[in-house]
C-alpha positions as MATLAB code, in Angstrom:
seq = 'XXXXXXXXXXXXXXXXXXXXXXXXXXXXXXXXXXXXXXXXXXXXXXXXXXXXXXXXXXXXXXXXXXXXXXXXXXXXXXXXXXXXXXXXXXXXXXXXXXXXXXXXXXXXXXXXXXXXXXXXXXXXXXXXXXXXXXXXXXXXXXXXXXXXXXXXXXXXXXXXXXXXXXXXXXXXXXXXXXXXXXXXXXXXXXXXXXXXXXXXXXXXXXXXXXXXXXXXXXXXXXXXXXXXXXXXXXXXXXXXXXXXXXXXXXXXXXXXXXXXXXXXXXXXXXXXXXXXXXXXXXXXXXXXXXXXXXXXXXXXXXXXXXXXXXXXXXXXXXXXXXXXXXXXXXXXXXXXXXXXXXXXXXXXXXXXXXXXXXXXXXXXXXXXXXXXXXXXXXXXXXXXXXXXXXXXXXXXXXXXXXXX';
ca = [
       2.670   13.707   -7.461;
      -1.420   14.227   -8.241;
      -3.548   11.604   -9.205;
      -4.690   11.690  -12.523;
      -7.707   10.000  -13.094;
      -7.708    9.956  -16.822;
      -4.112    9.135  -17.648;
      -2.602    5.404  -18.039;
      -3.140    2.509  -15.617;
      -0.355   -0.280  -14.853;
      -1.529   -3.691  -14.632;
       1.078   -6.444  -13.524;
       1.437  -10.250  -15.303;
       4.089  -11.852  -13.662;
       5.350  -14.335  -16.482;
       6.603  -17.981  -16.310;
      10.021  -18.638  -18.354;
       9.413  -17.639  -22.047;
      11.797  -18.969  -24.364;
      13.569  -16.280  -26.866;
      13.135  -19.033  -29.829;
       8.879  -18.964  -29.854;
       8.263  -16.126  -27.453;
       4.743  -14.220  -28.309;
       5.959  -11.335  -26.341;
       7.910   -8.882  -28.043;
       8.577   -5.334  -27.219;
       7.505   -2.994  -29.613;
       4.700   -5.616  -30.489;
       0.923   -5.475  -29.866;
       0.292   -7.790  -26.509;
      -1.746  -10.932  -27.304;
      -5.105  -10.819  -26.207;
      -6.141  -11.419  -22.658;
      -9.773  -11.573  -21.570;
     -11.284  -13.203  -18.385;
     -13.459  -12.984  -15.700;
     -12.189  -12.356  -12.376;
     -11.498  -14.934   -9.435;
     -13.879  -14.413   -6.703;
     -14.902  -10.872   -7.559;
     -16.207  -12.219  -11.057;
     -15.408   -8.895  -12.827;
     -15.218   -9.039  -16.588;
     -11.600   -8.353  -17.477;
     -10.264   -7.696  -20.969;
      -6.865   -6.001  -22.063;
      -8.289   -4.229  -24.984;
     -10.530   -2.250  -22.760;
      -7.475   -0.907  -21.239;
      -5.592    1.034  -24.261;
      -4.926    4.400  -23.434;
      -3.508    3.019  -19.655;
      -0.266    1.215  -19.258;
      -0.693   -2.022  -18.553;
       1.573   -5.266  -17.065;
       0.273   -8.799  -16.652;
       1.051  -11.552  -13.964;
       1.113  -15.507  -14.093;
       2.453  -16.988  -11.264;
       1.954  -20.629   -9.326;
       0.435  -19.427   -5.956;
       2.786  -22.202   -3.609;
       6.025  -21.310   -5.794;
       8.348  -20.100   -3.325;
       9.883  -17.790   -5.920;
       6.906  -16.042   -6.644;
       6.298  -15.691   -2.842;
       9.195  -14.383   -2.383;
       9.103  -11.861   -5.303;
       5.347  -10.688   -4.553;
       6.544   -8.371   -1.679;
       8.647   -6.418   -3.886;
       5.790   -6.948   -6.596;
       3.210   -5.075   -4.402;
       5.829   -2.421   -3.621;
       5.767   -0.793   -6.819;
       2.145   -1.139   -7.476;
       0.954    0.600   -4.218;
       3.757    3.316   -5.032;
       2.060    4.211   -8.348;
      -1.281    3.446   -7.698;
      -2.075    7.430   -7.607;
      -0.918    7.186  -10.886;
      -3.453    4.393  -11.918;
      -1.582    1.723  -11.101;
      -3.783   -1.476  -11.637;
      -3.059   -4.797  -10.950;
      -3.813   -8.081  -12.711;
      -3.140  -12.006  -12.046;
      -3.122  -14.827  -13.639;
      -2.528  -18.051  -12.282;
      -0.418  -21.010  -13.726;
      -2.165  -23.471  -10.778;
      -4.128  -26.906  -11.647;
      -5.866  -26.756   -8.296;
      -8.399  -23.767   -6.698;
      -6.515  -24.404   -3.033;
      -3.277  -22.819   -4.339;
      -4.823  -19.607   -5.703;
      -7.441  -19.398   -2.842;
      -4.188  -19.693   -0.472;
      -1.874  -17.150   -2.569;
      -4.567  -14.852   -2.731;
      -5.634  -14.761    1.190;
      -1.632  -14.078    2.135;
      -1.238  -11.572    0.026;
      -4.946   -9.271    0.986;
      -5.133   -9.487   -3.186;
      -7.805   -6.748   -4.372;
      -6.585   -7.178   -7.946;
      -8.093   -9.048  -10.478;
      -6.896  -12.987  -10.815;
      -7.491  -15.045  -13.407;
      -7.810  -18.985  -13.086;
      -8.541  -21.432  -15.277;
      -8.413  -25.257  -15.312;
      -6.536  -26.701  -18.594;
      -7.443  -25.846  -21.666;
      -8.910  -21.753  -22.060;
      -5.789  -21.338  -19.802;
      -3.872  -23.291  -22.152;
      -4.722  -21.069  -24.493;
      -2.853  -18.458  -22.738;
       0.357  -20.231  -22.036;
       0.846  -20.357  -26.181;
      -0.288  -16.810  -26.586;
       2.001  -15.468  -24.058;
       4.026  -18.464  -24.460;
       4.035  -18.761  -20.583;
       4.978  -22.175  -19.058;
       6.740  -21.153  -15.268;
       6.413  -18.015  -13.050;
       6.770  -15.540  -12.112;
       7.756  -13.360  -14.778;
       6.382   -9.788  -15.707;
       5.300   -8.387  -19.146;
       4.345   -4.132  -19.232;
       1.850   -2.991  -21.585;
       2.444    0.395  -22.686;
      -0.526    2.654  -22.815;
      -0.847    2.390  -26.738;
      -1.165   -1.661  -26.199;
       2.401   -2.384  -27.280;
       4.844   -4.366  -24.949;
       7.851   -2.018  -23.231;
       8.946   -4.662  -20.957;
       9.499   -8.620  -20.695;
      11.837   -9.473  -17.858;
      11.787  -10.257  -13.877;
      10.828   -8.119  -11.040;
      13.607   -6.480  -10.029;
      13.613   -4.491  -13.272;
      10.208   -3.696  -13.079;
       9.567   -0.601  -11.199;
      12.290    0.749  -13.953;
      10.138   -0.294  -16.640;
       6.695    1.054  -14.934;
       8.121    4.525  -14.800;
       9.319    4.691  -18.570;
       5.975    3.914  -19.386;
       4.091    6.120  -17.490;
       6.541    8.741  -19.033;
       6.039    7.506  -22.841;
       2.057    7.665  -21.833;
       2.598   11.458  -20.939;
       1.682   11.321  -17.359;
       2.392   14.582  -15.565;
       5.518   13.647  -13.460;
       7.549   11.577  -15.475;
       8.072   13.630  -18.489;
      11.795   12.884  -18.030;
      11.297    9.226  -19.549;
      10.595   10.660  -23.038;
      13.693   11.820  -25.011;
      12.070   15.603  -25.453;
      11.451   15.507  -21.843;
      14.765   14.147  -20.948;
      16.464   16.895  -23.333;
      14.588   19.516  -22.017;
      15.060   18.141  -17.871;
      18.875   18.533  -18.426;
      18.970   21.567  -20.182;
      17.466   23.123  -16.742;
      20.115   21.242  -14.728;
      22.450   22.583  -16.568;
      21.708   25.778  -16.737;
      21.233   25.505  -12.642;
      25.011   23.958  -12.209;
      26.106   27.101  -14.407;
      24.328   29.477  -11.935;
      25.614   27.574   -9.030;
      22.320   26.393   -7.428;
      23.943   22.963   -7.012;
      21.427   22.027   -4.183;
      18.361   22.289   -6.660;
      20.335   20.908   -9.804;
      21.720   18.148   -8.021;
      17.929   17.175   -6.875;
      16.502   17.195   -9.949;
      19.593   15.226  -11.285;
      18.846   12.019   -8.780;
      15.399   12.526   -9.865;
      16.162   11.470  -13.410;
      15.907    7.518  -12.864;
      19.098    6.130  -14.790;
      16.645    3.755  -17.348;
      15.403    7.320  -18.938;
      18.759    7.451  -20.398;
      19.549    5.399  -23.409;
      22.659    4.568  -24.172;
      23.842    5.981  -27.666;
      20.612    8.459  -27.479;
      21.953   12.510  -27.760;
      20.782   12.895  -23.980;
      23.152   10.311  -23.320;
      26.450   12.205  -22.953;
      24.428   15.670  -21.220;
      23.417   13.272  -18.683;
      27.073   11.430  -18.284;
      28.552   15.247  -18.001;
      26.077   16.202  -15.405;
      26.753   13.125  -13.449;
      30.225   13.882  -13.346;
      29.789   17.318  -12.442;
      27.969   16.443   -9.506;
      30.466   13.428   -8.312;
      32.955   16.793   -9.075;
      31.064   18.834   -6.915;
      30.106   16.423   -4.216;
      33.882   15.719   -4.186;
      35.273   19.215   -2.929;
      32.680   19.827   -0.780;
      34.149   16.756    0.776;
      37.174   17.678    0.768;
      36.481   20.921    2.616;
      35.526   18.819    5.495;
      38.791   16.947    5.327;
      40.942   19.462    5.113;
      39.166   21.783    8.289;
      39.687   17.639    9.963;
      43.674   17.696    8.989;
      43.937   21.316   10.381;
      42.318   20.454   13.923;
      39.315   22.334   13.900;
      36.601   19.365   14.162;
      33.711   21.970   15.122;
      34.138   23.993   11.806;
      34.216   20.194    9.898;
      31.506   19.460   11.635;
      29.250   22.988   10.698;
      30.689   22.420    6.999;
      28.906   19.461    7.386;
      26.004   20.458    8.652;
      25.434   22.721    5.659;
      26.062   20.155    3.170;
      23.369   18.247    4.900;
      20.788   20.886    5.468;
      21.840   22.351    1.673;
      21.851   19.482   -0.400;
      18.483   17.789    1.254;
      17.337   15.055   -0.951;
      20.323   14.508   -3.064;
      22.450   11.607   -1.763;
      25.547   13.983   -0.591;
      22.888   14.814    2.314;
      23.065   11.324    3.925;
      27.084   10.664    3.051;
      27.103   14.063    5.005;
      24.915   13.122    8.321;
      27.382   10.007    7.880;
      30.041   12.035    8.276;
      28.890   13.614   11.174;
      27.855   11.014   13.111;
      31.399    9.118   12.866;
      33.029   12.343   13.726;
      30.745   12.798   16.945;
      32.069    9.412   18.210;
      35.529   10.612   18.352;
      35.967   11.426   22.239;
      38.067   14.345   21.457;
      35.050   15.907   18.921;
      32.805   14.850   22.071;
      35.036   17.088   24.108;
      35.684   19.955   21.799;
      31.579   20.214   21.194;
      30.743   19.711   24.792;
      33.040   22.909   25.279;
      31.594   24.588   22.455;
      27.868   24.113   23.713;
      28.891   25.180   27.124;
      30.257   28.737   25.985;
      26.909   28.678   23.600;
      25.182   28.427   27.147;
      27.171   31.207   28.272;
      27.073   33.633   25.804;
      22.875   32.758   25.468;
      22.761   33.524   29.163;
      24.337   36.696   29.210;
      22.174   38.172   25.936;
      19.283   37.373   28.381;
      20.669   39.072   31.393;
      20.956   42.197   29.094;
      17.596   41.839   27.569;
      15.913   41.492   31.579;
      18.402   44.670   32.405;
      17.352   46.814   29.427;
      13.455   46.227   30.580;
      14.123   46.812   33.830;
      13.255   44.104   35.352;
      16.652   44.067   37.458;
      16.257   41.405   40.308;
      16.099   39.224   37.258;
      18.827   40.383   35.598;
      20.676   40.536   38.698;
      19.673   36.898   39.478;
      20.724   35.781   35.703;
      24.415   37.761   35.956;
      24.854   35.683   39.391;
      23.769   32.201   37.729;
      26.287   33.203   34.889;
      29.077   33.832   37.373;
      28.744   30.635   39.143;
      28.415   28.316   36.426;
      30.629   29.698   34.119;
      33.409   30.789   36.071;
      36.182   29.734   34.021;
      34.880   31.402   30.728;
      35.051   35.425   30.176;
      31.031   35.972   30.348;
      31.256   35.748   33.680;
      33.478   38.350   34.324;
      30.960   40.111   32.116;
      28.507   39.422   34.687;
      30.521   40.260   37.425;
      31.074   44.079   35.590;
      27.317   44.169   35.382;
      26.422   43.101   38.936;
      29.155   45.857   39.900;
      27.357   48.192   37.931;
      23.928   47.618   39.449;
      25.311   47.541   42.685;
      24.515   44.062   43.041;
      26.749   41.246   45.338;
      28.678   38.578   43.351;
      26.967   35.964   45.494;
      23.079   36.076   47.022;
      23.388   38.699   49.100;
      21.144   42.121   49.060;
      21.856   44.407   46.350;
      22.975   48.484   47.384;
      20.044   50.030   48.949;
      21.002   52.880   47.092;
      19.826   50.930   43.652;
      16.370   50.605   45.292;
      16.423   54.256   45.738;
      17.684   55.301   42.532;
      14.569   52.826   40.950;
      12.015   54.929   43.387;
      13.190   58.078   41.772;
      12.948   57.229   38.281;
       9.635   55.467   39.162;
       8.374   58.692   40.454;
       9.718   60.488   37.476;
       7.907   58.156   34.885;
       4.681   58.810   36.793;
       5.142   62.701   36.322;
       5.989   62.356   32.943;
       2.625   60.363   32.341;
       0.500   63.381   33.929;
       2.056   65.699   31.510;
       4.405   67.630   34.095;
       7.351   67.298   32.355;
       9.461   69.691   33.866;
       8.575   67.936   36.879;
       9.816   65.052   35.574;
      13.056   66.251   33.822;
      14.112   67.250   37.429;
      14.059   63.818   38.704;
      15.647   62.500   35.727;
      18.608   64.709   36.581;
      18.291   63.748   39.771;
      18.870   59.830   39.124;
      21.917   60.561   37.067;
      23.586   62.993   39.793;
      23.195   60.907   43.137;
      23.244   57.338   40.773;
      25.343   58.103   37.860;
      26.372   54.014   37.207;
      23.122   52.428   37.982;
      20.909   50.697   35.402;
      18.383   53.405   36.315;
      20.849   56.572   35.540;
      21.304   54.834   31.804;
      17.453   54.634   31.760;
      17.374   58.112   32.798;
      19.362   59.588   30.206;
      17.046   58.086   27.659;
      14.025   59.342   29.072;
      15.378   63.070   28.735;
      16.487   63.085   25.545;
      13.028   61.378   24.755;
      11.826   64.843   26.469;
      13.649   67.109   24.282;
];
C-alpha cells in the first residue's frame, strides 16, 4: 500500500498490569497526557502533538524477560506499518539507566524512550495506572483509546485504527467500508469470479467484524460460501484420486493453485500436490506422462525444421525421436517421415535422390527470384514428377500455386 505522509501515525506503549478497579485507560476515553523528552536523542515528545495520527504507548522493564520476549513480535508490526506512519514510543518502568541503555542497544531502538527516575515517572504510573510491563495501549487518531490489552492482539488493534483514521487501505475497518467491501464480494461470488472474491474475502482481517453489527451475518455468509466453495473444488480432486487418474488430480490441482493465488485454498492445494507426488505410483504415472510430453514436443519440432527446409535437421530430430522413444507411437511417426524424405531409420546417408530433388527446387527458387517464372514453373513440375513424396515435391506444389 502507498505511504501517506499526512494520514495517522502509530506509536506503541507497552503497558505494565493495569487493574480494571482504578484503571486510567479506558477505550472510548481521551488518553492521559504524556509528555517527555527523549532518551539519548533528547527529542521533545508530547502526545497532544500527535492528534490527527494513531497513536500506542509502551512501558516496559528493559531486563524483564517477558518484555524481551514480546519485543520481537512488538517490532514486527511496527516495521510492517511504518509506510503507513507507524511511530514508535517507549517508556521505561526501570530504576536504573544500565537496564534501558542495555534494552535499547539489543533491540537497534530508533524510537523515542522515555526514562525517568521516581517521581515525574511516578506520575505516569497513576495516570496510566501502570505498575508492570509490558502491556500496550493504542491511541486512535482523534486522541481516544481503541485498545488496552497484550501484544498478541495488537497488530489487530493497529489496523482498526488506521481504518477508523481513514487511511487509504484499510477502509474495511469502518462499518461503511466493511458494508460496502462485502457488497463487492458478493456481487463477485454471484458472477463466479471466486478467485478475486475469495482474495478480497481473506483480506478482510476478522477484528473488522463486530459481532452483533449488520455486516456481521454478510460476512458469516460469505465465509461459508467460500469454505462451500473451497470444499468441492476439493472434492473434484478426490474424486479424479478414487477413479485412478492421479495426473488429472494433480492438473485440477494445479489450477486451484495457480487460480486461487493468495487465498489460503492456494497453499492447501500445493499441499495437496506435493503429498500426491510422493506416492511412487504418481512418481511413475508423471514420469510417463513427461516422457510422452518429450515425445510429442520433439516431433512438433521435427515438423517445424521439415516445413523450413532445413531437412538434415529434421531428419536428425525424426532419428533422435525413433531411438528414444521407441515404445511410444511418435516414433513410428518419425519413422513415416524419415520414409518420406528418403531418409535411413538409423545414421546412415539419406537417398541421393532427395539431394537431387533439393538441387532442383533450389534452382527453381533462383529462377523465380529473376522474374522467369515460366522458367521456374517447369522445374517445379519437374520436382513433383521424378520426386513426388519428398519434402521438396510438397514444397513444390506450394510454390506453383503461389505462381498462379
Amino acid at each position: 500500500m502507498p505511504k501517506f505522509a499526512h494520514l495517522p501515525l502509530i506509536v506503541c506503549l507497552v503497558f505494565g498490569f493495569v487493574s480494571d478497579a482504578r484503571a486510567q485507560v479506558v477505550v472510548g476515553e481521551p488518553a492521559p497526557p504524556l509528555q517527555f523528552e527523549a532518551f539519548r536523542t533528547k527529542q521533545q515528545v508530547d502526545l497532544r502533538r500527535l492528534h490527527g495520527n494513531v497513536v500506542i504507548v509502551h512501558f516496559f522493564h528493559g531486563l524483564d524477560a517477558s518484555t524481551r520476549r514480546e519485543m520481537p513480535r512488538l517490532l514486527e508490526v511496527r516495521n510492517r506499518y511504518a509506510r503507513h506512519g507507524v511511530v514508535m514510543l517507549g517508556v521505561s518502568l526501570d530504576n536504573n539507566q544500565a537496564a534501558v541503555v542495555g534494552f535499547a542497544d539489543t533491540f537497534d531502538a530508533n524510537w523515542s524512550i522515555f526514562y525517568a527516575m521516581r517521581g515525574r515517572l511516578d506520575d505516569y504510573r497513576v495516570a496510566w495506572d501502570v505498575h508492570f510491563g509490558p502491556r500496550v495501549v493504542v491511541v486512535g487518531a482523534d486522541g481516544l483509546v481503541t485498545f488496552n490489552g497484550d501484544i498478541a492482539r495488537l497488530e489487530d488493534a493497529v489496523v482498526k485504527a488506521l481504518g477508523e483514521a481513514g487511511v487509504q487501505g484499510f477502509e474495511t475497518m469502518t462499518a461503511e467500508g466493511l458494508a460496502a467491501e462485502l457488497a463487492v464480494i458478493t456481487k463477485l461470488f454471484d458472477d463466479r469470479k471466486f478467485g478475486d472474491a475469495l482474495r478480497r474475502l481473506t483480506a478482510i482481517p476478522a477484528s473488522a467484524v463486530d459481532d452483533g453489527s449488520p455486516s456481521a451475518p454478510v460476512y458469516a455468509e460469505l465465509v461459508e460460501r467460500a469454505r462451500q466453495f473451497g470444499s468441492t473444488a476439493f472434492a473434484e480432486a478426490d474424486a479424479l484420486l478414487e477413479a485412478g487418474d492421479a495426473l488429472a488430480a494433480l492438473g485440477h490441482l494445479q489450477r486451484i493453485a495457480n487460480e486461487l493465488a493468495d487465498t489460503g485454498f492456494d497453499q492447501q492445494a500445493r499441499d495437496r500436490i506435493e503429498e500426491l507426488r510422493r506416492d511412487p505410483a504418481v512418481r511413475k504415472a508423471l514420469a510417463a506422462a513427461e516422457r510422452r510430453d518429450g515425445a510429442t514436443k520433439a516431433l512438433e519440432m521435427a515438423r517445424m525444421l521439415e516445413d523450413r527446409g532445413n531437412v538434415d535437421a529434421a531428419i536428425a530430430r525424426y532419428r533422435s525421436i525413433v531411438r528414444l522413444f521407441a515404445d511410444l507411437p511418435e516414433a513410428e511417426t518419425a519413422k513415416q517421415a524419415l520414409e518420406r524424405l528418403g531418409a535411413k531409420t538409423d545414421r546412415g546417408p539419406a537417398d541421393p535422390s532427395l539431394k537431387k530433388a533439393e538441387r532442383l527446387y533450389r534452382l527453381a527458387e533462383s529462377y523465380r527470384a529473376a522474374g522467369k517464372a515460366e522458367t521456374a514453373r517447369a522445374k517445379y513440375e519437374e520436382v513433383i514428377e521424378n520426386y513426388p513424396d519428398t519434402f521438396w515435391a510438397k514444397q513444390a506444389r506450394k510454390a506453383l500455386q503461389e505462381l498462379e
